[in-house]
């Protein structure tokens, strides 16, 4: 016999957890089905040798309008976050970049050029990569050779926001315009525990992989079935799995079959959205041997051979030589200096796809790849070996398959968000991919859980 409940929540990330908490406050029965052996989704804090690290979400973004951040500030007896927004040191394979080179104002001009290009033809959407090339070619006569080379790589910094290369990043949606400062959590396990402590854990089923969601009784009821054959019947379902799981083809591990099929509004919107892969590598050392006068090191890639000549002559832009594995200096990375933020001898490195995919599938290669960059930021000829290396798992996790929503050229996030907010009758959707404010962020997922719980509460009351 199916387990009978009022609401089945598919996915135990922060969106599903928040929905459950709000339902519980109103006495509405629920069951959370989570595919992994833990709750939290990309809220995942691990213990290293020097301390704790958030391998997924790390920051409270947009703190001027972040209700989760406001709640944390109001509830915590101590500040469980750190504003690590001091000036960044920029480094490439030649060493630290001289601020007097004037790259910052050039970057401001590139961002404005990108914005103007996005408005020039609202029906067209090129990649940010192509737009930056257009800027460099148009302005080459008033830029020095070094400015062209450095600015071309500074423009790739946004890859460490979106989790995708600029070649794959929509110019229209590339701009990162946060409302307020970004606060680094210390750590998200405290936020997660505060929430899970509110749950009735008897209503949580771990390692429960959902294979189908069926609307029955003329759409009045929902039957959710797991790969183990367990059935859960309810009046409502809240589907809070990652967007990447909804995009899986039939036969893929984690694929969920909907019967009847999802409406075309959702199916079509999923064809116009992509998924990024922001990854992390933690390097732990016995002692600090790098500068402690900055909180972040932005390590830039080197342009491919012949890049400058191609910009000047208008010829085809060369690419990096293809190899079996990515080479150091082909991708920008961001080093978060834990010696300043947490007083421990560790560096946390942010990476993007396709580098993330490779390092997560080959974690033993991480130090070899990053070592030349550590040499440069430490301004040293030799550095000690790390005592421990931790690598995030997201692209290798069959129930995650990346990090969060990303926009390729031509994608339409607004269409997708409207489709998910509308839902499918009593099958509702929550998660960072279903909301406009806070897309890609913990806050967005959290708010979407509240939204869907409120929808059900109002309909039950009505």
Coordinates of C-alpha atoms in Angstrom, one line a residue:
X1 CA 0.0 0.0 0.0
X2 CA 1.3 3.5 -0.8
X3 CA 2.3 5.7 2.1
X4 CA -0.4 8.4 2.4
X5 CA 0.6 12.0 3.2
X6 CA -0.5 15.5 2.3
X7 CA 2.6 16.6 0.5
X8 CA 5.5 14.7 -1.0
X9 CA 8.7 16.8 -1.3
X10 CA 11.1 15.4 -3.9
X11 CA 14.6 16.6 -2.9
X12 CA 16.0 17.5 0.5
X13 CA 18.0 20.6 -0.4
X14 CA 17.4 23.9 1.3
X15 CA 14.3 24.6 -0.9
X16 CA 12.6 21.3 0.1
X17 CA 13.6 21.7 3.7
X18 CA 12.2 25.2 3.9
X19 CA 9.0 24.1 2.3
X20 CA 8.7 21.3 4.8
X21 CA 9.2 23.7 7.7
X22 CA 6.5 26.1 6.5
X23 CA 4.1 23.2 6.0
X24 CA 4.9 21.8 9.4
X25 CA 4.1 25.1 11.1
X26 CA 0.5 24.8 9.7
X27 CA 0.1 21.2 10.7
X28 CA 0.3 19.9 7.1
X29 CA 1.8 16.4 6.8
X30 CA 4.7 15.9 4.5
X31 CA 7.3 13.4 3.4
X32 CA 10.7 14.4 2.1
X33 CA 12.3 12.0 -0.4
X34 CA 16.1 12.6 -0.8
X35 CA 18.2 10.6 -3.2
X36 CA 21.5 11.2 -1.3
X37 CA 22.4 9.8 2.1
X38 CA 22.2 13.3 3.7
X39 CA 20.0 16.4 3.6
X40 CA 21.2 19.8 2.3
X41 CA 22.0 19.4 -1.4
X42 CA 24.8 21.8 -2.2
X43 CA 24.9 23.0 1.4
X44 CA 27.8 20.6 2.2
X45 CA 30.4 21.4 4.8
X46 CA 33.3 19.0 5.2
X47 CA 36.1 18.6 7.8
X48 CA 39.7 18.9 6.6
X49 CA 42.9 18.9 8.6
X50 CA 43.0 22.6 9.2
X51 CA 39.3 23.3 9.7
X52 CA 35.9 23.2 8.0
X53 CA 35.1 24.1 4.4
X54 CA 31.9 24.6 2.4
X55 CA 32.3 22.6 -0.8
X56 CA 29.1 23.9 -2.3
X57 CA 27.4 27.2 -1.4
X58 CA 29.8 29.5 0.6
X59 CA 28.3 33.0 0.5
X60 CA 25.2 34.9 1.5
X61 CA 24.7 36.9 -1.7
X62 CA 22.8 40.2 -2.2
X63 CA 22.7 41.0 1.5
X64 CA 20.6 44.1 1.1
X65 CA 17.7 42.0 0.1
X66 CA 18.4 38.5 1.5
X67 CA 15.8 37.4 4.0
X68 CA 17.8 34.3 4.9
X69 CA 20.8 36.4 5.8
X70 CA 18.6 38.8 7.8
X71 CA 17.2 35.8 9.6
X72 CA 20.6 34.5 10.4
X73 CA 21.8 38.0 11.7
X74 CA 18.7 38.2 13.9
X75 CA 19.0 34.7 15.4
X76 CA 22.7 34.3 15.8
X77 CA 24.4 35.3 19.0
X78 CA 27.6 35.7 17.1
X79 CA 28.3 36.7 13.5
X80 CA 28.6 33.5 11.5
X81 CA 29.9 35.2 8.3
X82 CA 32.7 37.3 7.0
X83 CA 32.6 40.1 4.4
X84 CA 35.7 39.1 2.3
X85 CA 35.3 42.0 -0.2
X86 CA 38.7 43.7 0.2
X87 CA 40.6 44.5 -3.0
X88 CA 41.7 41.5 -5.0
X89 CA 45.2 40.8 -6.2
X90 CA 45.4 39.9 -9.8
X91 CA 48.1 37.5 -10.9
X92 CA 49.0 35.8 -14.2
X93 CA 51.9 33.6 -15.3
X94 CA 54.1 36.7 -15.3
X95 CA 53.4 37.5 -11.6
X96 CA 51.3 40.2 -10.0
X97 CA 49.6 42.6 -12.4
X98 CA 50.6 46.2 -11.9
X99 CA 47.5 48.3 -11.0
X100 CA 49.1 51.2 -12.9
X101 CA 48.5 49.3 -16.1
X102 CA 45.0 50.7 -15.9
X103 CA 43.0 47.5 -16.4
X104 CA 40.2 48.4 -13.9
X105 CA 38.8 51.3 -16.0
X106 CA 39.1 49.2 -19.1
X107 CA 37.0 46.5 -17.5
X108 CA 34.4 49.1 -16.6
X109 CA 34.3 50.1 -20.2
X110 CA 34.0 46.5 -21.3
X111 CA 31.1 45.9 -19.0
X112 CA 29.3 49.0 -20.4
X113 CA 30.1 47.9 -23.9
X114 CA 28.6 44.5 -23.1
X115 CA 25.5 46.1 -21.8
X116 CA 25.1 48.3 -24.9
X117 CA 25.5 45.3 -27.1
X118 CA 22.8 43.5 -25.3
X119 CA 20.4 46.4 -26.0
X120 CA 21.5 46.9 -29.6
X121 CA 19.3 44.0 -30.8
X122 CA 17.1 42.5 -28.2
X123 CA 16.4 39.5 -30.4
X124 CA 20.0 38.6 -30.7
X125 CA 22.3 37.2 -28.0
X126 CA 25.9 36.5 -28.6
X127 CA 28.4 35.0 -26.2
X128 CA 30.3 37.3 -23.8
X129 CA 33.5 36.0 -25.4
X130 CA 32.5 37.3 -28.8
X131 CA 31.4 40.6 -27.4
X132 CA 34.8 41.1 -25.6
X133 CA 36.6 40.3 -28.9
X134 CA 34.5 42.9 -30.7
X135 CA 35.4 45.5 -28.1
X136 CA 39.1 44.7 -28.3
X137 CA 39.1 44.9 -32.1
X138 CA 37.2 48.2 -32.2
X139 CA 39.4 49.8 -29.5
X140 CA 42.8 48.2 -30.4
X141 CA 44.2 51.5 -31.5
X142 CA 43.7 53.1 -28.1
X143 CA 44.8 50.1 -26.0
X144 CA 48.4 49.0 -25.5
X145 CA 49.4 45.5 -26.4
X146 CA 49.6 44.6 -22.7
X147 CA 46.2 46.1 -22.0
X148 CA 44.7 44.0 -24.8
X149 CA 46.2 40.8 -23.4
X150 CA 45.4 41.4 -19.7
X151 CA 41.9 42.8 -20.3
X152 CA 40.9 39.9 -22.5
X153 CA 41.7 37.5 -19.6
X154 CA 40.2 39.8 -16.8
X155 CA 36.9 39.6 -18.8
X156 CA 36.9 35.8 -18.0
X157 CA 36.5 36.5 -14.3
X158 CA 32.8 36.1 -14.6
X159 CA 33.4 32.4 -15.4
X160 CA 33.9 32.0 -11.6
X161 CA 30.4 33.3 -11.1
X162 CA 28.5 31.4 -13.7
X163 CA 30.5 28.2 -13.7
X164 CA 30.9 28.3 -17.5
X165 CA 33.4 29.6 -20.0
X166 CA 32.7 33.0 -21.6
X167 CA 32.5 31.2 -24.9
X168 CA 29.3 29.5 -23.5
X169 CA 28.0 32.5 -21.4
X170 CA 25.2 34.6 -22.7
X171 CA 26.2 38.2 -23.1
X172 CA 22.7 39.4 -22.2
X173 CA 22.8 37.6 -18.8
X174 CA 26.5 37.8 -18.1
X175 CA 26.4 40.9 -15.8
X176 CA 26.7 40.2 -12.1
X177 CA 24.8 43.0 -10.4
X178 CA 24.5 42.1 -6.7
X179 CA 22.3 44.1 -4.4
X180 CA 24.6 44.5 -1.5
X181 CA 27.8 42.9 -0.3
X182 CA 28.5 39.2 -0.3
X183 CA 29.1 37.6 3.1
X184 CA 31.1 34.4 3.4
X185 CA 29.3 31.9 5.7
X186 CA 31.2 30.5 8.7
X187 CA 29.8 27.9 7.8
X188 CA 26.6 26.8 6.1
X189 CA 26.5 23.6 8.2
X190 CA 25.1 25.9 11.0
X191 CA 22.4 27.2 8.8
X192 CA 21.5 23.7 7.6
X193 CA 21.4 22.3 11.2
X194 CA 19.2 25.2 12.3
X195 CA 16.7 24.2 9.6
X196 CA 16.9 20.4 9.9
X197 CA 16.5 20.7 13.7
X198 CA 13.0 22.0 13.0
X199 CA 12.0 19.0 10.9
X200 CA 10.3 15.9 12.1
X201 CA 13.0 13.5 10.8
X202 CA 10.5 10.6 10.8
X203 CA 9.1 12.3 7.7
X204 CA 12.5 12.2 5.9
X205 CA 13.5 9.3 3.7
X206 CA 17.2 9.3 2.7
X207 CA 18.6 7.3 -0.3
X208 CA 15.1 7.4 -1.7
X209 CA 15.6 7.9 -5.5
X210 CA 12.4 9.0 -7.2
X211 CA 11.8 7.4 -10.6
X212 CA 8.3 8.6 -11.4
X213 CA 5.7 11.2 -10.4
X214 CA 2.1 10.5 -11.6
X215 CA -1.0 12.6 -11.3
X216 CA -4.0 10.4 -10.7
X217 CA -7.6 10.7 -9.8
X218 CA -8.2 13.2 -12.5
X219 CA -5.3 15.3 -11.3
X220 CA -6.5 15.5 -7.7
X221 CA -3.8 13.2 -6.3
X222 CA -0.1 12.5 -6.9
X223 CA 1.7 9.2 -6.7
X224 CA 5.5 9.3 -6.3
X225 CA 7.4 6.1 -6.8
X226 CA 11.0 5.4 -5.9
X227 CA 13.5 3.0 -7.6
X228 CA 13.1 0.7 -4.6
X229 CA 9.4 0.4 -5.5
X230 CA 8.1 2.4 -2.5
X231 CA 5.0 4.5 -3.3
X232 CA 3.9 7.7 -1.7
X233 CA 0.4 9.2 -2.4
X234 CA -0.4 12.8 -1.6
X235 CA -2.6 15.8 -2.6
X236 CA 0.5 17.7 -3.7
X237 CA 4.1 17.2 -4.7
X238 CA 6.9 19.8 -4.5
X239 CA 9.7 18.9 -6.9
X240 CA 12.9 20.6 -5.6
X241 CA 15.5 18.5 -7.5
X242 CA 18.2 20.5 -9.4
X243 CA 17.3 21.8 -12.9
X244 CA 20.0 19.4 -14.3
X245 CA 17.9 16.4 -13.1
X246 CA 14.8 17.6 -14.8
X247 CA 16.8 17.9 -18.0
X248 CA 18.0 14.3 -17.9
X249 CA 17.1 11.9 -20.8
X250 CA 15.1 8.8 -20.1
X251 CA 17.4 6.0 -19.0
X252 CA 19.9 8.3 -17.2
X253 CA 20.5 7.7 -13.5
X254 CA 18.3 10.1 -11.6
X255 CA 15.8 10.7 -14.4
X256 CA 12.2 11.3 -13.2
X257 CA 9.3 10.2 -15.4
X258 CA 6.2 12.5 -15.3
X259 CA 2.9 11.0 -16.1
X260 CA 1.1 12.7 -17.8
X261 CA 4.2 14.4 -19.3
X262 CA 5.2 17.9 -18.1
X263 CA 3.4 20.7 -20.0
X264 CA 5.2 22.1 -23.0
X265 CA 5.8 25.4 -21.2
X266 CA 8.2 23.6 -18.9
X267 CA 9.6 21.2 -21.5
X268 CA 10.4 24.0 -23.9
X269 CA 11.8 26.2 -21.2
X270 CA 14.2 23.5 -20.1
X271 CA 15.6 23.4 -23.7
X272 CA 16.5 27.1 -23.3
X273 CA 18.5 26.8 -20.1
X274 CA 21.8 25.3 -19.1
X275 CA 23.7 24.3 -16.0
X276 CA 27.0 25.5 -14.8
X277 CA 29.7 23.7 -12.9
X278 CA 31.4 25.8 -10.3
X279 CA 33.8 23.6 -8.4
X280 CA 36.2 23.9 -5.5
X281 CA 39.6 22.6 -4.5
X282 CA 40.8 23.0 -1.0
X283 CA 44.6 23.1 -0.5
X284 CA 45.7 22.6 3.1
X285 CA 49.3 23.3 4.3
X286 CA 51.2 23.1 7.5
X287 CA 52.0 26.9 7.4
X288 CA 51.2 30.0 5.5
X289 CA 53.9 30.9 2.9
X290 CA 51.8 33.3 0.7
X291 CA 50.8 37.0 1.2
X292 CA 48.2 37.7 3.9
X293 CA 47.6 41.3 2.8
X294 CA 44.7 40.3 0.6
X295 CA 41.6 38.1 0.9
X296 CA 41.5 36.8 -2.7
X297 CA 43.9 36.1 -5.5
X298 CA 42.3 36.2 -9.0
X299 CA 44.7 34.1 -11.2
X300 CA 44.1 34.9 -14.8
X301 CA 44.6 32.6 -17.8
X302 CA 47.1 33.3 -20.6
X303 CA 45.6 34.0 -24.0
X304 CA 46.5 31.4 -26.7
X305 CA 49.5 31.9 -28.9
X306 CA 48.8 34.4 -31.7
X307 CA 45.9 36.1 -29.9
X308 CA 47.3 39.6 -30.0
X309 CA 48.2 39.4 -33.7
X310 CA 44.7 38.1 -34.5
X311 CA 43.1 41.0 -32.6
X312 CA 45.3 43.5 -34.5
X313 CA 44.8 42.0 -38.0
X314 CA 41.2 40.9 -37.6
X315 CA 42.1 37.3 -38.4
X316 CA 40.6 34.2 -36.8
X317 CA 41.2 34.0 -33.1
X318 CA 43.4 31.0 -32.3
X319 CA 42.3 28.4 -29.7
X320 CA 44.4 26.5 -27.2
X321 CA 46.0 23.3 -28.5
X322 CA 43.6 20.5 -27.7
X323 CA 44.9 18.0 -25.2
X324 CA 43.6 15.1 -23.1
X325 CA 43.6 17.2 -20.0
X326 CA 43.4 21.0 -19.3
X327 CA 46.7 22.8 -19.0
X328 CA 47.6 25.3 -16.3
X329 CA 47.0 28.9 -17.4
X330 CA 44.2 28.0 -19.9
X331 CA 41.5 28.8 -17.3
X332 CA 41.1 31.5 -14.7
X333 CA 40.7 30.5 -11.1
X334 CA 40.0 32.3 -7.9
X335 CA 41.9 31.6 -4.7
X336 CA 40.2 32.5 -1.4
X337 CA 42.8 33.2 1.2
X338 CA 41.7 31.4 4.3
X339 CA 44.8 32.7 6.1
X340 CA 43.1 36.1 6.3
X341 CA 39.4 35.0 6.5
X342 CA 39.8 32.2 9.1
X343 CA 43.4 32.3 10.2
X344 CA 44.2 28.9 8.9
X345 CA 47.0 27.8 6.4
X346 CA 44.6 26.9 3.6
X347 CA 43.6 28.1 0.1
X348 CA 40.1 27.5 -1.4
X349 CA 40.1 27.5 -5.2
X350 CA 37.1 28.1 -7.3
X351 CA 37.0 26.6 -10.8
X352 CA 34.5 26.5 -13.7
X353 CA 33.5 24.1 -16.4
X354 CA 35.2 22.4 -18.2
X355 CA 38.1 22.5 -15.7
X356 CA 35.7 21.6 -12.8
X357 CA 34.5 18.5 -14.7
X358 CA 38.1 17.3 -15.2
X359 CA 39.4 18.0 -11.7
X360 CA 36.3 16.5 -10.0
X361 CA 36.7 13.3 -12.1
X362 CA 40.5 13.3 -11.6
X363 CA 41.1 14.8 -8.1
X364 CA 44.6 13.4 -8.0
X365 CA 45.5 15.9 -10.7
X366 CA 44.3 19.0 -8.8
X367 CA 47.6 19.9 -7.1
X368 CA 49.7 19.3 -10.2
X369 CA 47.4 21.7 -12.1
X370 CA 47.3 24.4 -9.4
X371 CA 50.9 24.3 -8.2
X372 CA 52.3 26.7 -10.8
X373 CA 49.7 29.2 -9.8
X374 CA 50.5 28.9 -6.1
X375 CA 54.2 29.5 -7.0
X376 CA 53.2 32.8 -8.6
X377 CA 50.9 34.0 -5.9
X378 CA 53.5 33.1 -3.3
X379 CA 56.2 34.7 -5.5
X380 CA 58.4 31.7 -4.8
X381 CA 60.6 29.2 -6.7
X382 CA 59.5 26.4 -4.4
X383 CA 56.5 25.7 -2.2
X384 CA 55.7 22.9 0.2
X385 CA 53.4 20.1 -0.8
X386 CA 49.9 20.4 0.7
X387 CA 49.1 18.1 3.6
X388 CA 45.6 17.6 2.2
X389 CA 43.7 18.2 -0.9
X390 CA 39.9 18.2 -1.1
X391 CA 37.9 18.4 -4.3
X392 CA 34.2 19.1 -4.7
X393 CA 32.0 16.2 -6.2
X394 CA 29.3 18.1 -8.0
X395 CA 29.7 17.0 -11.7
X396 CA 30.3 13.4 -10.6
X397 CA 27.2 13.3 -8.4
X398 CA 24.4 11.7 -10.5
X399 CA 21.8 13.5 -8.4
X400 CA 23.4 17.0 -8.9
X401 CA 25.4 17.0 -12.1
X402 CA 26.8 20.5 -11.7
X403 CA 26.2 23.5 -9.5
X404 CA 23.4 25.8 -10.6
X405 CA 21.6 27.5 -13.5
X406 CA 23.7 29.1 -16.2
X407 CA 22.7 31.0 -19.4
X408 CA 24.2 30.1 -22.7
X409 CA 23.6 32.5 -25.7
X410 CA 19.9 32.4 -26.6
X411 CA 18.7 31.0 -23.3
X412 CA 15.6 32.5 -21.7
X413 CA 15.6 32.3 -17.9
X414 CA 12.5 34.4 -17.5
X415 CA 10.4 31.9 -19.6
X416 CA 11.8 29.1 -17.4
X417 CA 11.1 30.8 -14.2
X418 CA 7.5 31.7 -15.2
X419 CA 6.9 28.1 -16.3
X420 CA 8.2 26.6 -13.0
X421 CA 6.3 29.2 -10.8
X422 CA 3.1 28.3 -12.7
X423 CA 3.7 24.6 -12.0
X424 CA 1.7 21.6 -13.2
X425 CA -1.5 21.7 -11.2
X426 CA -0.7 20.0 -7.9
X427 CA 2.8 19.2 -8.9
X428 CA 4.8 22.3 -7.8
X429 CA 8.5 23.2 -8.4
X430 CA 11.0 24.8 -6.1
X431 CA 14.8 25.5 -6.3
X432 CA 17.2 28.2 -7.3
X433 CA 16.2 27.7 -11.0
X434 CA 12.5 28.5 -10.3
X435 CA 12.8 32.1 -9.0
X436 CA 14.0 35.4 -10.3
X437 CA 15.4 37.0 -7.1
X438 CA 18.3 34.8 -6.0
X439 CA 18.6 32.5 -9.0
X440 CA 21.7 30.3 -8.5
X441 CA 21.8 31.2 -4.8
X442 CA 20.8 29.7 -1.5
X443 CA 18.6 32.6 -0.8
X444 CA 16.7 32.0 -4.0
X445 CA 16.2 28.3 -3.3
X446 CA 15.1 29.1 0.2
X447 CA 12.5 31.7 -0.9
X448 CA 11.1 29.3 -3.5
X449 CA 10.5 26.7 -0.8
X450 CA 8.5 29.3 1.1
X451 CA 6.6 30.3 -2.0
X452 CA 5.5 26.7 -2.8
X453 CA 4.6 25.9 0.8
X454 CA 2.5 29.1 0.9
X455 CA 0.7 28.1 -2.4
X456 CA -0.3 24.8 -0.8
X457 CA -1.2 26.3 2.5
X458 CA -3.5 28.8 0.8
X459 CA -5.2 26.1 -1.3
X460 CA -5.6 23.7 1.6
X461 CA -7.2 26.6 3.6
X462 CA -9.4 27.5 0.7

